[in-house]
Amino acid sequence: MRGYYQLGKMWVLSIGRLRELSELYQQYIQGKDINLNTNNLNWYPGKNTMYQFIEDTAIINIDGTLVKHLDPFFLSVGCVSTIDISEHLINAMKNTHIKNIILNFNSLGGVADGIQALAEFIYECSMLKKIIAISENNLKSGAYWLASATNEILIGSTTCEVGSIGVCGLISYKPKIEQTQTEFTAGEFKNAKSPNAEMTEEIRAYLQSQIEHTYDLFISDIARFRKVSKDKVLNDMADGKTFIGQQAIDVGLVDGFYHQTDWHLNKKISAIK
């Protein structure tokens, strides 16, 4: 089950949201009704409506928790696929009429798998076309990882929440399915992420080392993309805090404010040098 596989990975998301997803998934695999309705998801941006363009500017709306693969469960709880975002970005890059790209975020982050690769792709594309990240509501964790790779980051509200830079994982869930399972493994840590594995100190240390490694990748990318020192990121930006509006500008996470008319008329985009 793809959902179970992704939940066991490293996440660049608030631990509260990850717990919520895990609890919903437990209900889902037990067959409980969590209001899944994959045939009528009008509130989900969807692969065809995430992408739009105004004159020579492509707008890619990124609204929801970021995952690599969308299965019926993740689709039903409002997630968005990094693969879909990548496809829209490829289309915008191939379109010779498109000169500028706006990534419009409202996201708390997501699973690290897929986000790092997409951030690198955004960074490469930003050397060929102007790319701006904007947000009015939430630009957190993994979503900020993506935004940091753009040419400029702008927020549209003094209450926009930015940051929450960190990594988390959760191995506390266990599928409640009536069945007999016997695990056969070779290698001390082969079943480290199994819900049936005993959480020894060695396994805990191993999993924490993976968290720390992913965190180092995260802050290293922010430093490189934003052209600041790694110490600056560690000391001012990346301790897990959320910064609101002007606070995010003051610490260097964000470049400034935009007004709705600015990005529709491409004023901010044209100002990028």
PDB file of C-alpha atoms in Angstrom:
ATOM      1  CA  MET A   1       0.000   0.000   0.000  1.00  0.00           C
ATOM      2  CA  ARG A   2       1.617   3.213  -1.197  1.00  0.00           C
ATOM      3  CA  GLY A   3       0.123   5.357   1.581  1.00  0.00           C
ATOM      4  CA  TYR A   4       1.660   3.151   4.288  1.00  0.00           C
ATOM      5  CA  TYR A   5       5.017   3.290   2.481  1.00  0.00           C
ATOM      6  CA  GLN A   6       5.038   7.099   2.282  1.00  0.00           C
ATOM      7  CA  LEU A   7       3.934   7.574   5.903  1.00  0.00           C
ATOM      8  CA  GLY A   8       7.033   5.671   7.037  1.00  0.00           C
ATOM      9  CA  LYS A   9       9.390   8.109   5.334  1.00  0.00           C
ATOM     10  CA  MET A  10      11.013  11.331   6.539  1.00  0.00           C
ATOM     11  CA  TRP A  11       8.617  14.295   6.480  1.00  0.00           C
ATOM     12  CA  VAL A  12       9.261  18.025   6.232  1.00  0.00           C
ATOM     13  CA  LEU A  13       5.926  18.856   7.812  1.00  0.00           C
ATOM     14  CA  SER A  14       4.551  19.733  11.236  1.00  0.00           C
ATOM     15  CA  ILE A  15       4.426  16.707  13.519  1.00  0.00           C
ATOM     16  CA  GLY A  16       0.793  17.523  14.286  1.00  0.00           C
ATOM     17  CA  ARG A  17      -0.227  17.264  10.642  1.00  0.00           C
ATOM     18  CA  LEU A  18       1.767  14.034  10.267  1.00  0.00           C
ATOM     19  CA  ARG A  19      -0.017  12.519  13.285  1.00  0.00           C
ATOM     20  CA  GLU A  20      -3.341  13.557  11.795  1.00  0.00           C
ATOM     21  CA  LEU A  21      -2.511  11.857   8.493  1.00  0.00           C
ATOM     22  CA  SER A  22      -1.356   8.737  10.304  1.00  0.00           C
ATOM     23  CA  GLU A  23      -4.555   8.523  12.363  1.00  0.00           C
ATOM     24  CA  LEU A  24      -6.713   9.026   9.277  1.00  0.00           C
ATOM     25  CA  TYR A  25      -4.762   6.321   7.451  1.00  0.00           C
ATOM     26  CA  GLN A  26      -5.350   3.859  10.278  1.00  0.00           C
ATOM     27  CA  GLN A  27      -9.094   4.498   9.934  1.00  0.00           C
ATOM     28  CA  TYR A  28      -8.846   4.188   6.161  1.00  0.00           C
ATOM     29  CA  ILE A  29      -7.160   0.761   6.143  1.00  0.00           C
ATOM     30  CA  GLN A  30      -9.672  -0.494   8.716  1.00  0.00           C
ATOM     31  CA  GLY A  31     -12.454   0.373   6.289  1.00  0.00           C
ATOM     32  CA  LYS A  32     -13.883   3.156   8.425  1.00  0.00           C
ATOM     33  CA  ASP A  33     -15.643   6.077   6.781  1.00  0.00           C
ATOM     34  CA  ILE A  34     -13.429   9.156   6.726  1.00  0.00           C
ATOM     35  CA  ASN A  35     -15.516  10.867   4.052  1.00  0.00           C
ATOM     36  CA  LEU A  36     -13.414   9.611   1.166  1.00  0.00           C
ATOM     37  CA  ASN A  37     -14.960  10.634  -2.127  1.00  0.00           C
ATOM     38  CA  THR A  38     -12.460  10.444  -4.935  1.00  0.00           C
ATOM     39  CA  ASN A  39     -15.139  11.104  -7.557  1.00  0.00           C
ATOM     40  CA  ASN A  40     -16.199  14.511  -6.260  1.00  0.00           C
ATOM     41  CA  LEU A  41     -13.169  16.393  -4.991  1.00  0.00           C
ATOM     42  CA  ASN A  42     -14.182  19.899  -5.994  1.00  0.00           C
ATOM     43  CA  TRP A  43     -11.973  21.395  -3.275  1.00  0.00           C
ATOM     44  CA  TYR A  44      -8.854  19.620  -4.509  1.00  0.00           C
ATOM     45  CA  PRO A  45      -6.906  21.718  -7.047  1.00  0.00           C
ATOM     46  CA  GLY A  46      -6.392  18.730  -9.338  1.00  0.00           C
ATOM     47  CA  LYS A  47      -3.885  18.016 -12.064  1.00  0.00           C
ATOM     48  CA  ASN A  48      -5.746  20.026 -14.706  1.00  0.00           C
ATOM     49  CA  THR A  49      -6.571  23.121 -12.676  1.00  0.00           C
ATOM     50  CA  MET A  50      -3.273  23.579 -10.826  1.00  0.00           C
ATOM     51  CA  TYR A  51      -1.811  25.239 -13.914  1.00  0.00           C
ATOM     52  CA  GLN A  52      -2.980  28.457 -15.514  1.00  0.00           C
ATOM     53  CA  PHE A  53      -1.402  31.347 -17.369  1.00  0.00           C
ATOM     54  CA  ILE A  54      -1.891  35.087 -17.703  1.00  0.00           C
ATOM     55  CA  GLU A  55      -0.255  36.594 -20.785  1.00  0.00           C
ATOM     56  CA  ASP A  56       3.396  35.437 -20.628  1.00  0.00           C
ATOM     57  CA  THR A  57       3.234  34.194 -17.036  1.00  0.00           C
ATOM     58  CA  ALA A  58       2.472  30.637 -15.905  1.00  0.00           C
ATOM     59  CA  ILE A  59       0.912  30.191 -12.469  1.00  0.00           C
ATOM     60  CA  ILE A  60       1.220  26.849 -10.692  1.00  0.00           C
ATOM     61  CA  ASN A  61      -1.012  26.611  -7.617  1.00  0.00           C
ATOM     62  CA  ILE A  62       0.403  24.369  -4.882  1.00  0.00           C
ATOM     63  CA  ASP A  63      -2.336  23.919  -2.301  1.00  0.00           C
ATOM     64  CA  GLY A  64      -2.130  21.068   0.224  1.00  0.00           C
ATOM     65  CA  THR A  65       0.255  18.577   1.780  1.00  0.00           C
ATOM     66  CA  LEU A  66       3.036  17.522  -0.586  1.00  0.00           C
ATOM     67  CA  VAL A  67       3.496  13.833  -1.399  1.00  0.00           C
ATOM     68  CA  LYS A  68       5.309  12.131  -4.250  1.00  0.00           C
ATOM     69  CA  HIS A  69       2.545   9.751  -5.309  1.00  0.00           C
ATOM     70  CA  LEU A  70      -1.195  10.355  -5.017  1.00  0.00           C
ATOM     71  CA  ASP A  71      -3.164   7.250  -4.105  1.00  0.00           C
ATOM     72  CA  PRO A  72      -6.904   7.374  -3.245  1.00  0.00           C
ATOM     73  CA  PHE A  73      -6.119   8.057   0.421  1.00  0.00           C
ATOM     74  CA  PHE A  74      -3.750  10.981  -0.095  1.00  0.00           C
ATOM     75  CA  LEU A  75      -5.964  12.360  -2.835  1.00  0.00           C
ATOM     76  CA  SER A  76      -8.954  12.311  -0.510  1.00  0.00           C
ATOM     77  CA  VAL A  77      -7.231  14.257   2.278  1.00  0.00           C
ATOM     78  CA  GLY A  78      -6.155  17.137   0.056  1.00  0.00           C
ATOM     79  CA  CYS A  79      -2.584  16.248  -0.857  1.00  0.00           C
ATOM     80  CA  VAL A  80      -0.786  17.399  -3.983  1.00  0.00           C
ATOM     81  CA  SER A  81       1.821  15.437  -5.935  1.00  0.00           C
ATOM     82  CA  THR A  82       5.352  16.734  -6.467  1.00  0.00           C
ATOM     83  CA  ILE A  83       5.354  14.717  -9.699  1.00  0.00           C
ATOM     84  CA  ASP A  84       2.353  16.707 -10.963  1.00  0.00           C
ATOM     85  CA  ILE A  85       4.056  19.982 -10.007  1.00  0.00           C
ATOM     86  CA  SER A  86       7.158  18.893 -11.903  1.00  0.00           C
ATOM     87  CA  GLU A  87       5.079  18.108 -14.998  1.00  0.00           C
ATOM     88  CA  HIS A  88       3.457  21.551 -14.914  1.00  0.00           C
ATOM     89  CA  LEU A  89       6.864  23.159 -14.527  1.00  0.00           C
ATOM     90  CA  ILE A  90       8.200  21.198 -17.494  1.00  0.00           C
ATOM     91  CA  ASN A  91       5.260  22.395 -19.599  1.00  0.00           C
ATOM     92  CA  ALA A  92       5.907  25.995 -18.580  1.00  0.00           C
ATOM     93  CA  MET A  93       9.594  25.677 -19.424  1.00  0.00           C
ATOM     94  CA  LYS A  94       8.857  24.159 -22.841  1.00  0.00           C
ATOM     95  CA  ASN A  95       6.299  26.841 -23.745  1.00  0.00           C
ATOM     96  CA  THR A  96       8.225  29.552 -25.584  1.00  0.00           C
ATOM     97  CA  HIS A  97       5.452  32.080 -24.888  1.00  0.00           C
ATOM     98  CA  ILE A  98       5.947  31.722 -21.140  1.00  0.00           C
ATOM     99  CA  LYS A  99       8.636  34.060 -19.806  1.00  0.00           C
ATOM    100  CA  ASN A 100       7.821  34.029 -16.096  1.00  0.00           C
ATOM    101  CA  ILE A 101       6.556  31.406 -13.650  1.00  0.00           C
ATOM    102  CA  ILE A 102       4.734  31.962 -10.359  1.00  0.00           C
ATOM    103  CA  LEU A 103       4.497  29.205  -7.755  1.00  0.00           C
ATOM    104  CA  ASN A 104       1.495  30.072  -5.584  1.00  0.00           C
ATOM    105  CA  PHE A 105       1.791  28.244  -2.245  1.00  0.00           C
ATOM    106  CA  ASN A 106      -0.623  27.346   0.504  1.00  0.00           C
ATOM    107  CA  SER A 107       1.084  24.346   2.070  1.00  0.00           C
ATOM    108  CA  LEU A 108       2.401  23.103   5.414  1.00  0.00           C
ATOM    109  CA  GLY A 109       5.003  20.894   3.711  1.00  0.00           C
ATOM    110  CA  GLY A 110       5.038  17.176   3.063  1.00  0.00           C
ATOM    111  CA  VAL A 111       7.120  14.037   2.599  1.00  0.00           C
ATOM    112  CA  ALA A 112      10.816  14.735   1.969  1.00  0.00           C
ATOM    113  CA  ASP A 113      10.984  12.120  -0.779  1.00  0.00           C
ATOM    114  CA  GLY A 114      10.332  14.061  -3.970  1.00  0.00           C
ATOM    115  CA  ILE A 115      10.612  17.543  -2.449  1.00  0.00           C
ATOM    116  CA  GLN A 116      14.420  17.729  -2.550  1.00  0.00           C
ATOM    117  CA  ALA A 117      14.562  16.615  -6.182  1.00  0.00           C
ATOM    118  CA  LEU A 118      11.806  19.050  -7.171  1.00  0.00           C
ATOM    119  CA  ALA A 119      13.559  21.907  -5.353  1.00  0.00           C
ATOM    120  CA  GLU A 120      16.712  21.194  -7.326  1.00  0.00           C
ATOM    121  CA  PHE A 121      14.716  21.166 -10.568  1.00  0.00           C
ATOM    122  CA  ILE A 122      13.076  24.499  -9.678  1.00  0.00           C
ATOM    123  CA  TYR A 123      16.525  25.952  -8.976  1.00  0.00           C
ATOM    124  CA  GLU A 124      17.816  24.826 -12.377  1.00  0.00           C
ATOM    125  CA  CYS A 125      14.741  26.238 -14.111  1.00  0.00           C
ATOM    126  CA  SER A 126      15.148  29.564 -12.292  1.00  0.00           C
ATOM    127  CA  MET A 127      18.396  30.095 -14.181  1.00  0.00           C
ATOM    128  CA  LEU A 128      16.486  30.001 -17.479  1.00  0.00           C
ATOM    129  CA  LYS A 129      13.176  31.697 -16.653  1.00  0.00           C
ATOM    130  CA  LYS A 130      12.108  34.020 -13.851  1.00  0.00           C
ATOM    131  CA  ILE A 131      10.383  32.105 -11.067  1.00  0.00           C
ATOM    132  CA  ILE A 132       8.696  33.743  -8.084  1.00  0.00           C
ATOM    133  CA  ALA A 133       7.192  32.005  -5.055  1.00  0.00           C
ATOM    134  CA  ILE A 134       4.194  33.712  -3.467  1.00  0.00           C
ATOM    135  CA  SER A 135       1.953  32.879  -0.538  1.00  0.00           C
ATOM    136  CA  GLU A 136      -0.904  34.493   1.333  1.00  0.00           C
ATOM    137  CA  ASN A 137      -1.449  31.845   4.000  1.00  0.00           C
ATOM    138  CA  ASN A 138       1.107  29.085   4.611  1.00  0.00           C
ATOM    139  CA  LEU A 139       4.614  28.599   3.295  1.00  0.00           C
ATOM    140  CA  LYS A 140       6.037  26.062   5.686  1.00  0.00           C
ATOM    141  CA  SER A 141       8.605  23.317   5.941  1.00  0.00           C
ATOM    142  CA  GLY A 142       8.773  21.315   2.691  1.00  0.00           C
ATOM    143  CA  ALA A 143       6.825  23.998   0.833  1.00  0.00           C
ATOM    144  CA  TYR A 144       9.477  26.509   1.876  1.00  0.00           C
ATOM    145  CA  TRP A 145      12.158  24.092   0.641  1.00  0.00           C
ATOM    146  CA  LEU A 146      10.611  24.417  -2.815  1.00  0.00           C
ATOM    147  CA  ALA A 147      10.093  28.180  -2.553  1.00  0.00           C
ATOM    148  CA  SER A 148      13.693  28.777  -1.494  1.00  0.00           C
ATOM    149  CA  ALA A 149      14.823  27.528  -4.910  1.00  0.00           C
ATOM    150  CA  THR A 150      13.065  30.359  -6.767  1.00  0.00           C
ATOM    151  CA  ASN A 151      14.426  33.776  -7.745  1.00  0.00           C
ATOM    152  CA  GLU A 152      12.305  35.612  -5.186  1.00  0.00           C
ATOM    153  CA  ILE A 153       9.853  34.855  -2.377  1.00  0.00           C
ATOM    154  CA  LEU A 154       6.963  37.254  -1.725  1.00  0.00           C
ATOM    155  CA  ILE A 155       4.085  37.079   0.741  1.00  0.00           C
ATOM    156  CA  GLY A 156       0.690  38.712   0.341  1.00  0.00           C
ATOM    157  CA  SER A 157      -0.368  39.103   3.947  1.00  0.00           C
ATOM    158  CA  THR A 158       1.047  40.407   7.221  1.00  0.00           C
ATOM    159  CA  THR A 159      -0.309  37.227   8.819  1.00  0.00           C
ATOM    160  CA  CYS A 160       1.179  34.764   6.320  1.00  0.00           C
ATOM    161  CA  GLU A 161       3.010  31.988   8.203  1.00  0.00           C
ATOM    162  CA  VAL A 162       6.469  31.025   6.939  1.00  0.00           C
ATOM    163  CA  GLY A 163       9.181  28.669   8.125  1.00  0.00           C
ATOM    164  CA  SER A 164       8.660  25.669  10.423  1.00  0.00           C
ATOM    165  CA  ILE A 165      11.908  24.362   8.962  1.00  0.00           C
ATOM    166  CA  GLY A 166      12.690  20.913  10.293  1.00  0.00           C
ATOM    167  CA  VAL A 167      12.235  17.191   9.749  1.00  0.00           C
ATOM    168  CA  CYS A 168      10.085  14.615  11.516  1.00  0.00           C
ATOM    169  CA  GLY A 169       9.168  10.951  11.305  1.00  0.00           C
ATOM    170  CA  LEU A 170       6.515   8.782  12.890  1.00  0.00           C
ATOM    171  CA  ILE A 171       6.671   5.037  13.504  1.00  0.00           C
ATOM    172  CA  SER A 172       3.917   4.884  16.105  1.00  0.00           C
ATOM    173  CA  TYR A 173       1.100   3.672  13.905  1.00  0.00           C
ATOM    174  CA  LYS A 174       0.257  -0.012  13.408  1.00  0.00           C
ATOM    175  CA  PRO A 175      -2.380  -1.308  10.991  1.00  0.00           C
ATOM    176  CA  LYS A 176      -5.254  -2.907  12.916  1.00  0.00           C
ATOM    177  CA  ILE A 177      -5.927  -5.706  10.468  1.00  0.00           C
ATOM    178  CA  GLU A 178      -6.995  -9.180  11.556  1.00  0.00           C
ATOM    179  CA  GLN A 179      -4.221 -11.277  10.053  1.00  0.00           C
ATOM    180  CA  THR A 180      -1.127 -13.242  11.001  1.00  0.00           C
ATOM    181  CA  GLN A 181       2.190 -11.809   9.897  1.00  0.00           C
ATOM    182  CA  THR A 182       5.645 -13.233  10.373  1.00  0.00           C
ATOM    183  CA  GLU A 183       8.590 -11.064   9.423  1.00  0.00           C
ATOM    184  CA  PHE A 184      11.836 -12.555   8.115  1.00  0.00           C
ATOM    185  CA  THR A 185      14.778 -10.165   7.806  1.00  0.00           C
ATOM    186  CA  ALA A 186      18.549 -10.202   7.547  1.00  0.00           C
ATOM    187  CA  GLY A 187      20.501  -7.158   8.631  1.00  0.00           C
ATOM    188  CA  GLU A 188      20.277  -5.503  12.035  1.00  0.00           C
ATOM    189  CA  PHE A 189      18.238  -2.515  10.850  1.00  0.00           C
ATOM    190  CA  LYS A 190      16.312  -4.076   7.961  1.00  0.00           C
ATOM    191  CA  ASN A 191      12.993  -3.882   9.808  1.00  0.00           C
ATOM    192  CA  ALA A 192      13.758  -0.645  11.685  1.00  0.00           C
ATOM    193  CA  LYS A 193      10.656   1.074  10.278  1.00  0.00           C
ATOM    194  CA  SER A 194       8.338  -1.875  10.726  1.00  0.00           C
ATOM    195  CA  PRO A 195       5.412  -1.159  13.071  1.00  0.00           C
ATOM    196  CA  ASN A 196       6.159  -4.552  14.613  1.00  0.00           C
ATOM    197  CA  ALA A 197       9.811  -3.815  15.367  1.00  0.00           C
ATOM    198  CA  GLU A 198      10.946  -3.287  18.946  1.00  0.00           C
ATOM    199  CA  MET A 199      12.154   0.302  19.359  1.00  0.00           C
ATOM    200  CA  THR A 200      15.620  -0.433  20.715  1.00  0.00           C
ATOM    201  CA  GLU A 201      18.107   2.324  21.507  1.00  0.00           C
ATOM    202  CA  GLU A 202      20.123   1.262  18.467  1.00  0.00           C
ATOM    203  CA  ILE A 203      17.114   1.551  16.147  1.00  0.00           C
ATOM    204  CA  ARG A 204      16.128   4.880  17.706  1.00  0.00           C
ATOM    205  CA  ALA A 205      19.651   6.241  17.137  1.00  0.00           C
ATOM    206  CA  TYR A 206      19.632   4.963  13.546  1.00  0.00           C
ATOM    207  CA  LEU A 207      16.284   6.616  12.754  1.00  0.00           C
ATOM    208  CA  GLN A 208      17.388   9.855  14.423  1.00  0.00           C
ATOM    209  CA  SER A 209      20.516   9.857  12.259  1.00  0.00           C
ATOM    210  CA  GLN A 210      18.289   9.706   9.175  1.00  0.00           C
ATOM    211  CA  ILE A 211      16.269  12.648  10.485  1.00  0.00           C
ATOM    212  CA  GLU A 212      19.476  14.634  11.084  1.00  0.00           C
ATOM    213  CA  HIS A 213      20.813  13.769   7.625  1.00  0.00           C
ATOM    214  CA  THR A 214      17.612  14.921   5.927  1.00  0.00           C
ATOM    215  CA  TYR A 215      17.663  18.099   8.036  1.00  0.00           C
ATOM    216  CA  ASP A 216      21.224  18.810   6.895  1.00  0.00           C
ATOM    217  CA  LEU A 217      20.162  18.403   3.252  1.00  0.00           C
ATOM    218  CA  PHE A 218      17.283  20.808   3.908  1.00  0.00           C
ATOM    219  CA  ILE A 219      19.319  23.605   5.480  1.00  0.00           C
ATOM    220  CA  SER A 220      22.185  23.140   3.005  1.00  0.00           C
ATOM    221  CA  ASP A 221      19.794  23.648   0.114  1.00  0.00           C
ATOM    222  CA  ILE A 222      18.267  26.754   1.698  1.00  0.00           C
ATOM    223  CA  ALA A 223      21.726  28.236   2.197  1.00  0.00           C
ATOM    224  CA  ARG A 224      22.708  27.502  -1.402  1.00  0.00           C
ATOM    225  CA  PHE A 225      19.440  28.630  -2.968  1.00  0.00           C
ATOM    226  CA  ARG A 226      19.113  31.791  -0.862  1.00  0.00           C
ATOM    227  CA  LYS A 227      22.847  32.578  -1.140  1.00  0.00           C
ATOM    228  CA  VAL A 228      23.417  32.839   2.590  1.00  0.00           C
ATOM    229  CA  SER A 229      25.711  30.968   4.953  1.00  0.00           C
ATOM    230  CA  LYS A 230      24.670  27.694   6.523  1.00  0.00           C
ATOM    231  CA  ASP A 231      25.251  29.291   9.936  1.00  0.00           C
ATOM    232  CA  LYS A 232      22.778  32.041   9.018  1.00  0.00           C
ATOM    233  CA  VAL A 233      20.149  29.429   8.193  1.00  0.00           C
ATOM    234  CA  LEU A 234      20.821  27.458  11.373  1.00  0.00           C
ATOM    235  CA  ASN A 235      20.913  30.461  13.701  1.00  0.00           C
ATOM    236  CA  ASP A 236      18.087  32.580  12.285  1.00  0.00           C
ATOM    237  CA  MET A 237      15.762  30.453  10.158  1.00  0.00           C
ATOM    238  CA  ALA A 238      15.809  26.728  10.758  1.00  0.00           C
ATOM    239  CA  ASP A 239      15.040  25.914  14.390  1.00  0.00           C
ATOM    240  CA  GLY A 240      11.465  24.861  13.639  1.00  0.00           C
ATOM    241  CA  LYS A 241       9.904  28.242  14.457  1.00  0.00           C
ATOM    242  CA  THR A 242       7.100  29.748  12.388  1.00  0.00           C
ATOM    243  CA  PHE A 243       7.555  33.401  11.417  1.00  0.00           C
ATOM    244  CA  ILE A 244       4.606  35.669  10.685  1.00  0.00           C
ATOM    245  CA  GLY A 245       4.588  38.331   7.985  1.00  0.00           C
ATOM    246  CA  GLN A 246       7.301  40.923   8.604  1.00  0.00           C
ATOM    247  CA  GLN A 247       9.130  38.534  10.931  1.00  0.00           C
ATOM    248  CA  ALA A 248       9.813  36.245   7.949  1.00  0.00           C
ATOM    249  CA  ILE A 249      11.230  39.190   6.010  1.00  0.00           C
ATOM    250  CA  ASP A 250      13.375  40.311   8.935  1.00  0.00           C
ATOM    251  CA  VAL A 251      15.113  36.927   9.296  1.00  0.00           C
ATOM    252  CA  GLY A 252      15.650  36.572   5.537  1.00  0.00           C
ATOM    253  CA  LEU A 253      13.179  33.826   4.732  1.00  0.00           C
ATOM    254  CA  VAL A 254      11.142  36.150   2.514  1.00  0.00           C
ATOM    255  CA  ASP A 255      12.103  39.038   0.240  1.00  0.00           C
ATOM    256  CA  GLY A 256       9.045  41.232   0.692  1.00  0.00           C
ATOM    257  CA  PHE A 257       5.315  41.743   0.294  1.00  0.00           C
ATOM    258  CA  TYR A 258       3.273  41.738  -2.892  1.00  0.00           C
ATOM    259  CA  HIS A 259      -0.174  43.047  -3.664  1.00  0.00           C
ATOM    260  CA  GLN A 260      -2.705  41.082  -5.676  1.00  0.00           C
ATOM    261  CA  THR A 261      -2.427  43.482  -8.599  1.00  0.00           C
ATOM    262  CA  ASP A 262       1.358  43.185  -8.621  1.00  0.00           C
ATOM    263  CA  TRP A 263       1.633  39.581  -9.676  1.00  0.00           C
ATOM    264  CA  HIS A 264      -1.317  39.712 -12.072  1.00  0.00           C
ATOM    265  CA  LEU A 265       0.353  42.616 -13.872  1.00  0.00           C
ATOM    266  CA  ASN A 266       3.826  41.060 -13.584  1.00  0.00           C
ATOM    267  CA  LYS A 267       5.256  44.116 -11.850  1.00  0.00           C
ATOM    268  CA  LYS A 268       7.196  42.108  -9.314  1.00  0.00           C
ATOM    269  CA  ILE A 269       8.368  39.607 -11.899  1.00  0.00           C
ATOM    270  CA  SER A 270       9.717  42.329 -14.173  1.00  0.00           C
ATOM    271  CA  ALA A 271      11.654  43.756 -11.236  1.00  0.00           C
ATOM    272  CA  ILE A 272      13.814  40.611 -10.927  1.00  0.00           C
ATOM    273  CA  LYS A 273      17.249  41.259 -12.314  1.00  0.00           C
TER     274      LYS A 273
END
